[in-house]
Coordinates of C-alpha atoms and ligand atoms in Angstrom, one line a residue:
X1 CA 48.3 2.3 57.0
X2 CA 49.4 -0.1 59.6
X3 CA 47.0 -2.2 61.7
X4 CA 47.3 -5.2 64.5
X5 CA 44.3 -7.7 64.3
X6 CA 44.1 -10.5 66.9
X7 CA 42.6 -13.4 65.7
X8 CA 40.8 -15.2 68.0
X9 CA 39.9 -18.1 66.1
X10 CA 37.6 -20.1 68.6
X11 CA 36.4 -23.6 68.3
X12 CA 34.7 -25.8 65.8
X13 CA 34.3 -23.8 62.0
X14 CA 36.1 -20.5 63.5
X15 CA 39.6 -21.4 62.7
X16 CA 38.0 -22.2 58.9
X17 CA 35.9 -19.4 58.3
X18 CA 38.8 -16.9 60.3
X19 CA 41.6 -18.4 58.1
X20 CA 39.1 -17.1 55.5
X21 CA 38.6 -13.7 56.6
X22 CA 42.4 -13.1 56.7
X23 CA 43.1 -14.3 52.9
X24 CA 40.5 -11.0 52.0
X25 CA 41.7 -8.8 54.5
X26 CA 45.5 -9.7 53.0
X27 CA 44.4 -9.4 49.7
X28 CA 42.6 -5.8 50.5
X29 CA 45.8 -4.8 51.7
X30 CA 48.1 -5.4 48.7
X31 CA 45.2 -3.8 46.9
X32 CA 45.1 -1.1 49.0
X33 CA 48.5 -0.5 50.4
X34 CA 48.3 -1.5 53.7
X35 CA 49.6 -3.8 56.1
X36 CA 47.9 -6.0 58.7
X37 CA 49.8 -7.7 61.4
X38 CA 48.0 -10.8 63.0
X39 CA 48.1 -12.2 66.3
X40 CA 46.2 -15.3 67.1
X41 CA 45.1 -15.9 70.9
X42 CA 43.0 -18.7 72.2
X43 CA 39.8 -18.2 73.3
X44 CA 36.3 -21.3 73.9
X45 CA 37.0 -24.8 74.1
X46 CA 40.3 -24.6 72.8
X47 CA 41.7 -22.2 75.4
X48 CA 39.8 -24.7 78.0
X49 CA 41.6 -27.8 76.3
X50 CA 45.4 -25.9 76.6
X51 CA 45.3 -23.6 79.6
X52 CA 42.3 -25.2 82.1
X53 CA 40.2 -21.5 81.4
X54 CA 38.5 -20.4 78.1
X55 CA 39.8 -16.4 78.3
X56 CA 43.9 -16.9 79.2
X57 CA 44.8 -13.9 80.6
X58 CA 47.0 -13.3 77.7
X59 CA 44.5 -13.5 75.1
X60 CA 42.6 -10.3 76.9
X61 CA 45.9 -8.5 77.4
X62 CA 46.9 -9.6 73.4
X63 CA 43.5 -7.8 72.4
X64 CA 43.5 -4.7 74.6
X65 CA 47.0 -4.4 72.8
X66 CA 45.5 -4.5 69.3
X67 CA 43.9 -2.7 67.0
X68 CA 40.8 -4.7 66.5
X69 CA 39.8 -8.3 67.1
X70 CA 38.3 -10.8 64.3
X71 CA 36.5 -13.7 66.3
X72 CA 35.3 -17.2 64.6
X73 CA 33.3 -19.0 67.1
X74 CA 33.3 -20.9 70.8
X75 CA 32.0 -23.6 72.1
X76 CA 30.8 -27.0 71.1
X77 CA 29.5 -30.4 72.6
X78 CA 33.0 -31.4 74.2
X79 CA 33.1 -29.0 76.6
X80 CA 29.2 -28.8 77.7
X81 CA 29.4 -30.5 81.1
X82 CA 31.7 -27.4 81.6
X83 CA 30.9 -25.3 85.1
X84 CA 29.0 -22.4 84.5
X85 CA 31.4 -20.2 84.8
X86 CA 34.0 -21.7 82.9
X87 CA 32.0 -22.5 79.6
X88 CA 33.3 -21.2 76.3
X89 CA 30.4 -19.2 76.0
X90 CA 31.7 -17.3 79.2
X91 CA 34.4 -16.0 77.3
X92 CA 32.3 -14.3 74.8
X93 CA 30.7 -12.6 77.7
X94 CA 34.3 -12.1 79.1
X95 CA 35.6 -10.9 76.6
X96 CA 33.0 -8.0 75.6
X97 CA 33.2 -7.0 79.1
X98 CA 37.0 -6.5 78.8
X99 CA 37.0 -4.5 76.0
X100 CA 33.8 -2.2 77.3
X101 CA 32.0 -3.5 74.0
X102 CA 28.5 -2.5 75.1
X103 CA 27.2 -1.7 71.6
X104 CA 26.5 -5.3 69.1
X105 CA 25.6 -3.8 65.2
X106 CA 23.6 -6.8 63.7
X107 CA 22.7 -6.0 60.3
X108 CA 20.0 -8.3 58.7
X109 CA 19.5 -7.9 54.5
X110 CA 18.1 -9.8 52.4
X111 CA 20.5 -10.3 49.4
X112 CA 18.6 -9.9 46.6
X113 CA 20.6 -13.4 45.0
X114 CA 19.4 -15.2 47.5
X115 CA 15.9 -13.8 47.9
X116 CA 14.3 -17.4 47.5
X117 CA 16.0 -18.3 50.6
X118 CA 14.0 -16.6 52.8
X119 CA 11.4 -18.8 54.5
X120 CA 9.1 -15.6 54.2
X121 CA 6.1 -15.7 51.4
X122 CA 7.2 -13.2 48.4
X123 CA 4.3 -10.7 49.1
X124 CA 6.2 -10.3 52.3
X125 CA 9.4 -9.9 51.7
X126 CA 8.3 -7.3 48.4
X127 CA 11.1 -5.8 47.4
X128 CA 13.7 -7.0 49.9
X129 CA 14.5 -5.8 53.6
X130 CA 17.6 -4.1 55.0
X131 CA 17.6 -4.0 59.0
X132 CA 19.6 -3.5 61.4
X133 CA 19.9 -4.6 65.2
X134 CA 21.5 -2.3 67.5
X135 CA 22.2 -4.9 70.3
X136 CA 23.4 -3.5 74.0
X137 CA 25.9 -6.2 75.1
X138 CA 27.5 -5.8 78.3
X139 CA 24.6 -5.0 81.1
X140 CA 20.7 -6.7 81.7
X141 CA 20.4 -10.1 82.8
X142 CA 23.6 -11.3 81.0
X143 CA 26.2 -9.7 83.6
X144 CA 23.1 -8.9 86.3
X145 CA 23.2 -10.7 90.0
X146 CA 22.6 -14.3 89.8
X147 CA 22.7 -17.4 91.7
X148 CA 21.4 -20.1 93.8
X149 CA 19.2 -20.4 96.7
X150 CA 16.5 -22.2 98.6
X151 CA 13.1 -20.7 97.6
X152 CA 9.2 -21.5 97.8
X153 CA 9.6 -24.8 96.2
X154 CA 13.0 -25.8 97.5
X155 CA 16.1 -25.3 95.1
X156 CA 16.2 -22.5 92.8
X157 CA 18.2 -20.3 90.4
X158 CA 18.1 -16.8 89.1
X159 CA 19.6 -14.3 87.1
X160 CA 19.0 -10.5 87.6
X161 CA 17.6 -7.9 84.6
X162 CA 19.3 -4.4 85.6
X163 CA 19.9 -1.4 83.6
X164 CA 21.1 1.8 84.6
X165 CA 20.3 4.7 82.7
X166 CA 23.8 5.7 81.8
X167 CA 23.8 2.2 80.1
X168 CA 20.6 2.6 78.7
X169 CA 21.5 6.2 77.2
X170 CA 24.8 5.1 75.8
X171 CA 23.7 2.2 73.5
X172 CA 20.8 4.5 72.7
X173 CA 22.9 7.3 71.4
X174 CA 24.4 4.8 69.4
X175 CA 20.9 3.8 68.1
X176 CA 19.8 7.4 67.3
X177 CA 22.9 8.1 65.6
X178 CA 22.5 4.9 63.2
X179 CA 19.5 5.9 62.2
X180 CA 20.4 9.7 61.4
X181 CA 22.9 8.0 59.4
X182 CA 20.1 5.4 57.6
X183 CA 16.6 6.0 57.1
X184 CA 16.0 8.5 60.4
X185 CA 13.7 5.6 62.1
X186 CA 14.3 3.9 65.1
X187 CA 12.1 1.9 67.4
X188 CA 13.1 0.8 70.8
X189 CA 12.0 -3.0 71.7
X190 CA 11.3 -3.3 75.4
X191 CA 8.8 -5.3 78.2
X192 CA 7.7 -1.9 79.9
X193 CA 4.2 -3.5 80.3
X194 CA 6.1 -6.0 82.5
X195 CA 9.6 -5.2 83.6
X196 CA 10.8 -2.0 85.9
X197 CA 13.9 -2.0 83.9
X198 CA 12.0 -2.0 80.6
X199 CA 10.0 1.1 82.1
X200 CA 13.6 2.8 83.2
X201 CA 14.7 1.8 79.1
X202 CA 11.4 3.5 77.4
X203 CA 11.6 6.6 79.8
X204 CA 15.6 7.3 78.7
X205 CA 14.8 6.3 75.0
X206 CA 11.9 9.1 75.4
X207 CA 14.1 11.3 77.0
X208 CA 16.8 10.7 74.1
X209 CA 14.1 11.1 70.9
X210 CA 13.6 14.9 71.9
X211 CA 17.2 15.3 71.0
X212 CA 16.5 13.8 67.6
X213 CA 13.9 15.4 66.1
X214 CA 14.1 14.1 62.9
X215 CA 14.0 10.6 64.0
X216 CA 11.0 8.9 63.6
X217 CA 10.5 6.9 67.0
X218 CA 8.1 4.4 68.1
X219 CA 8.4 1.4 71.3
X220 CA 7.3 -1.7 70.6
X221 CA 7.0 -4.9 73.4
X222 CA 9.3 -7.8 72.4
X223 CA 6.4 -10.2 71.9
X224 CA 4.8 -8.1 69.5
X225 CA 8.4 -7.3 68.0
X226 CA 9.0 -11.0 67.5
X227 CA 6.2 -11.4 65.5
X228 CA 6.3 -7.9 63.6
X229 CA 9.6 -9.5 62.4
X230 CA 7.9 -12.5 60.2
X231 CA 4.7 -10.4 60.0
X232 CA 6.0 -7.4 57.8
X233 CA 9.8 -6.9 58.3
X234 CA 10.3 -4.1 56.1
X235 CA 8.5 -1.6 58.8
X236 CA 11.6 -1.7 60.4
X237 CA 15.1 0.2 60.0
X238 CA 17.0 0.2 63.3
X239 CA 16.0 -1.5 66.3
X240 CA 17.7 -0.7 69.5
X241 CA 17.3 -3.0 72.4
X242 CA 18.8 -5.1 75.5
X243 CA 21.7 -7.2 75.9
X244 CA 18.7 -10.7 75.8
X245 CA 16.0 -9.4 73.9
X246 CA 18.7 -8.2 70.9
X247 CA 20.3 -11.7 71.2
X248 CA 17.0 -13.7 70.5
X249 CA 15.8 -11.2 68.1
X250 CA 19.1 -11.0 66.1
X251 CA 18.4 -14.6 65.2
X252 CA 15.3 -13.9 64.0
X253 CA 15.7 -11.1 61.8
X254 CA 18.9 -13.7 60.4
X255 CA 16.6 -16.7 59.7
X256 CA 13.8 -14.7 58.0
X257 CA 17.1 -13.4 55.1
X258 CA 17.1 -17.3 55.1
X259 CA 21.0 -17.6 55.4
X260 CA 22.4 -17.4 59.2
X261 CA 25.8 -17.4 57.4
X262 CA 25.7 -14.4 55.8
X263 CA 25.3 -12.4 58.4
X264 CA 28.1 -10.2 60.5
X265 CA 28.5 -8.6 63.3
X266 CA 30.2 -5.5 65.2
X267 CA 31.0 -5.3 68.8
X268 CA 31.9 -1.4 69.8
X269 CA 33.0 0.6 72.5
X270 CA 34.1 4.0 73.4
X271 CA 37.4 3.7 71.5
X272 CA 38.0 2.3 67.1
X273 CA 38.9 -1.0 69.1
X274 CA 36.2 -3.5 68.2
X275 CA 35.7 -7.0 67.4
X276 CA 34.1 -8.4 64.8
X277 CA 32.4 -12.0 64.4
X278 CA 29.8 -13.9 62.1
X279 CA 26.3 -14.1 64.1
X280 CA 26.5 -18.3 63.5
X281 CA 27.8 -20.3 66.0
X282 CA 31.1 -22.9 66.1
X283 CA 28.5 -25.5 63.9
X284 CA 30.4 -28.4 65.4
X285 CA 29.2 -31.0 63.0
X286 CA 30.5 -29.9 60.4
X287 CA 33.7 -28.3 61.8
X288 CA 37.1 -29.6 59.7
X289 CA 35.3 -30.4 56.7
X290 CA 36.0 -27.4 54.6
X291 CA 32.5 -27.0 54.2
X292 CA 31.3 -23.8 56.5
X293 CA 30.2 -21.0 54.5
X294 CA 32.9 -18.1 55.5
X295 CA 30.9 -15.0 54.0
X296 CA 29.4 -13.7 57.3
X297 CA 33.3 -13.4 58.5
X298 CA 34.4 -12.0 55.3
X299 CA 31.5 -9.3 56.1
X300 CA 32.6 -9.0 59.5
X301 CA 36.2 -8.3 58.6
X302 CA 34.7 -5.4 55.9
X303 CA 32.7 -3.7 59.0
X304 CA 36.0 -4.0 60.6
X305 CA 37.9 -2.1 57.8
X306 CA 35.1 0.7 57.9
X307 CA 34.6 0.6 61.6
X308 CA 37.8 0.6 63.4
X309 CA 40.2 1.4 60.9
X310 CA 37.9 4.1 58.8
X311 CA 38.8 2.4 55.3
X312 CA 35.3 2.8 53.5
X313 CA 36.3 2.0 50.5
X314 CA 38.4 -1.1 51.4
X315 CA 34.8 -1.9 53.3
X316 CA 33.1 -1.7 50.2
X317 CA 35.5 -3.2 47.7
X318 CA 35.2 -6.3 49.9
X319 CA 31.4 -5.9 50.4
X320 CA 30.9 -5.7 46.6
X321 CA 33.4 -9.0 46.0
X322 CA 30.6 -10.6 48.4
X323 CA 27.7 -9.2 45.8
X324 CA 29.2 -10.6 43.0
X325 CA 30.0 -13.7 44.2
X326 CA 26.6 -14.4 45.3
X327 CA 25.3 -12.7 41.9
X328 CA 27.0 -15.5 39.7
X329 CA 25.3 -17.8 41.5
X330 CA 28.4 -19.6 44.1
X331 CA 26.8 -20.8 46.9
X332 CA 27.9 -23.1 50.1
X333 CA 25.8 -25.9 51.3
X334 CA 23.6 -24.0 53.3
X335 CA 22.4 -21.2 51.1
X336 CA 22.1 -23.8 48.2
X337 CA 18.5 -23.6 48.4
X338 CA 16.7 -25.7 46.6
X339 CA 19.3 -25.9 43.8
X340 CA 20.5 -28.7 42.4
X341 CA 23.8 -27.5 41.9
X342 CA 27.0 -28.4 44.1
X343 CA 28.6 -26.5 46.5
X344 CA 31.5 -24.9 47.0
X345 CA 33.7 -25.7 49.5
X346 CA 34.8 -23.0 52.1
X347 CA 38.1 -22.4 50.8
X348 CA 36.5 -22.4 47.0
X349 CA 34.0 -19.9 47.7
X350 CA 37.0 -18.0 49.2
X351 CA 39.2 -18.0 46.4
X352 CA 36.3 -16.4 44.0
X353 CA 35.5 -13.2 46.6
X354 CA 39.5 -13.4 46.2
X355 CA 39.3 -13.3 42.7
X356 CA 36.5 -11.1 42.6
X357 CA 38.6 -8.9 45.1
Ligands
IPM401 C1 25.5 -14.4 70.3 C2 25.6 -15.7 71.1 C3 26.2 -15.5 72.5 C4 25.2 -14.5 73.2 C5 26.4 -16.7 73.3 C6 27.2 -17.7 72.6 C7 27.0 -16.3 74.6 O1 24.3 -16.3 71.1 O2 26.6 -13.8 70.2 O3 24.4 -14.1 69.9 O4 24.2 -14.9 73.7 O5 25.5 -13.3 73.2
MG402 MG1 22.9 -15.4 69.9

């Protein structure tokens, strides 16, 4: 088969950790008999630094032309006094939007290899934990009304929470449907004992569970969720949630597998077209040093294979390479642990998932 991937390699580690992702995704292809066309577009600080704007026009038009779209990272301390609406952070958003990407899959598992990385005590992490974050991504306070005005105390900004229930029904379908397809639970994180749209959420997630019986449903409140997380991950599955509340606990559920940069991502829509990133950030301070630990990309690029382009087995071959790696013990800097042993560089760790490819 024949497939165009943009690349949008971003700012800081992305170009690194992308430049990665594409050696694998080459490799599966020879392996596999396929052929992947890239195209890379500019998108972050980068796109700010050559064109004045951090989402060109033709880097929206290059991805709606694609296939899919592998993403490093944006942003980065250079381009922080940035105007709001002009940051490379407002691409992301941008971006998403364009491509009607409301639904973010944020798996969190703990690899078993690297078990003593998680900052969790043994008893709680037992036998290891397999989540997964089912993120809505282009509606609530992220893309809601906001602004500036003069209020009670003089200046003042805001940002609006809205969801609609056609929103709200879409990324749950999404949810439910995960779940059917793992462990048939699901619980929906919300604020309902606060926030109108949080009530609006729980009654359409309600509504939804009577289609799927089989499901085993509960609500939680994100305060209690937050703690739930550290307190005994492994009573969750899939958790479904807003656009904010999925971004802050998506980092949490990736600290507690101790190893931020193993963890990948998929951004969906309504068509195969999706784009695919590492949770991590750009990790400016050590950008150009060969030393950023690609494997979250290298996931990312395997959800792509299975997501967009249907090739399960290409998915897992890669997936697997990932395992084995891990299980003989190669490790970047920053899942070293407490190991005395040094660490690979990004392009070494590379070439063994290559090899192991
Ligand atoms: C993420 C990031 C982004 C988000 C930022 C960089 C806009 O934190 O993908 O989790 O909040 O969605
Ligand atoms: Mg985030």
């Amino acid at each position: 088969m024949e497939f165009n991937i943009a690349l949008l390699k971003g700012d800081g580690i992305g170009p690194e950790i992308v430049d990665s992702a594409v050696a694998v995704l080459e490799k599966a292809a020879d392996k596999f008999g396929h052929t992947f066309n890239f195209t890379p577009y500019l998108i972050g600080g980068c796109a700010i630094d050559e064109t004045g704007r951090p989402l060109p026009k033709e880097t929206v038009e290059g991805c709606l032309a694609s296939d899919s779209v592998l993403l490093g990272a944006v942003g980065g301390p250079k381009w922080d006094d940035q105007p709001g609406d002009n940051r490379p952070e407002k691409a992301l958003l941008g971006i998403r939007e364009a491509l009607g990407l409301y639904t973010n899959l944020r798996p969190a598992k703990l690899y078993s290899a690297l078990r003593g990385a998680s900052p969790l005590k043994d008893e709680i992490v037992g036998d290891g934990f397999d989540l997964l974050i089912v993120r809505e991504l282009t509606g609530g306070i992220y893309f809601g009304d906001r602004g500036c005005r003069q209020g009670k105390y003089g200046e003042e900004a805001f940002d609006t929470e809205a969801y609609s229930v056609t929103e709200i029904e879409r990324i749950g379908r999404v949810a439910f449907e995960s779940a059917m397809k793992r462990s048939k639970k699901l619980c929906s994180v919300d604020k309902a004992n606060v926030l109108e749209s949080s009530r609006l959420w729980r009654k359409t997630m309600h509504r939804l569970a009577e289609e799927y019986p089989e499901v085993e449903y509960s609500d939680m409140f994100v305060d209690n969720a937050a703690m739930q997380l550290v307190r005994n991950p492994r009573q969750f599955d899939v958790i479904v949630t807003s656009n904010m509340f999925g971004d802050i606990l998506s980092d949490e559920a990736s600290q507690i597998t101790g190893s931020i940069g193993m963890l990948a991502s998929a951004s969906l829509g309504e068509t195969t077209r999706g784009m695919y990133e590492p949770i991590h950030g750009s990790a400016p301070d050590i950008a150009g040093q060969n030393k950023a630990n690609p494997l979250a990309t290298i996931l990312s690029a395997a959800m792509m294979l299975r997501y967009s382009f249907g090739l399960s087995a290409e998915a897992d071959a890669v997936e697997e390479a990932v395992d084995r790696v891990l299980e003989k013990g190669f490790r970047t800097a920053d899942i070293l642990g407490d190991s005395a042993d040094v660490p690979l560089t990004c392009t070494e760790i590379t070439e063994k998932v290559l090899e192991e490819l």
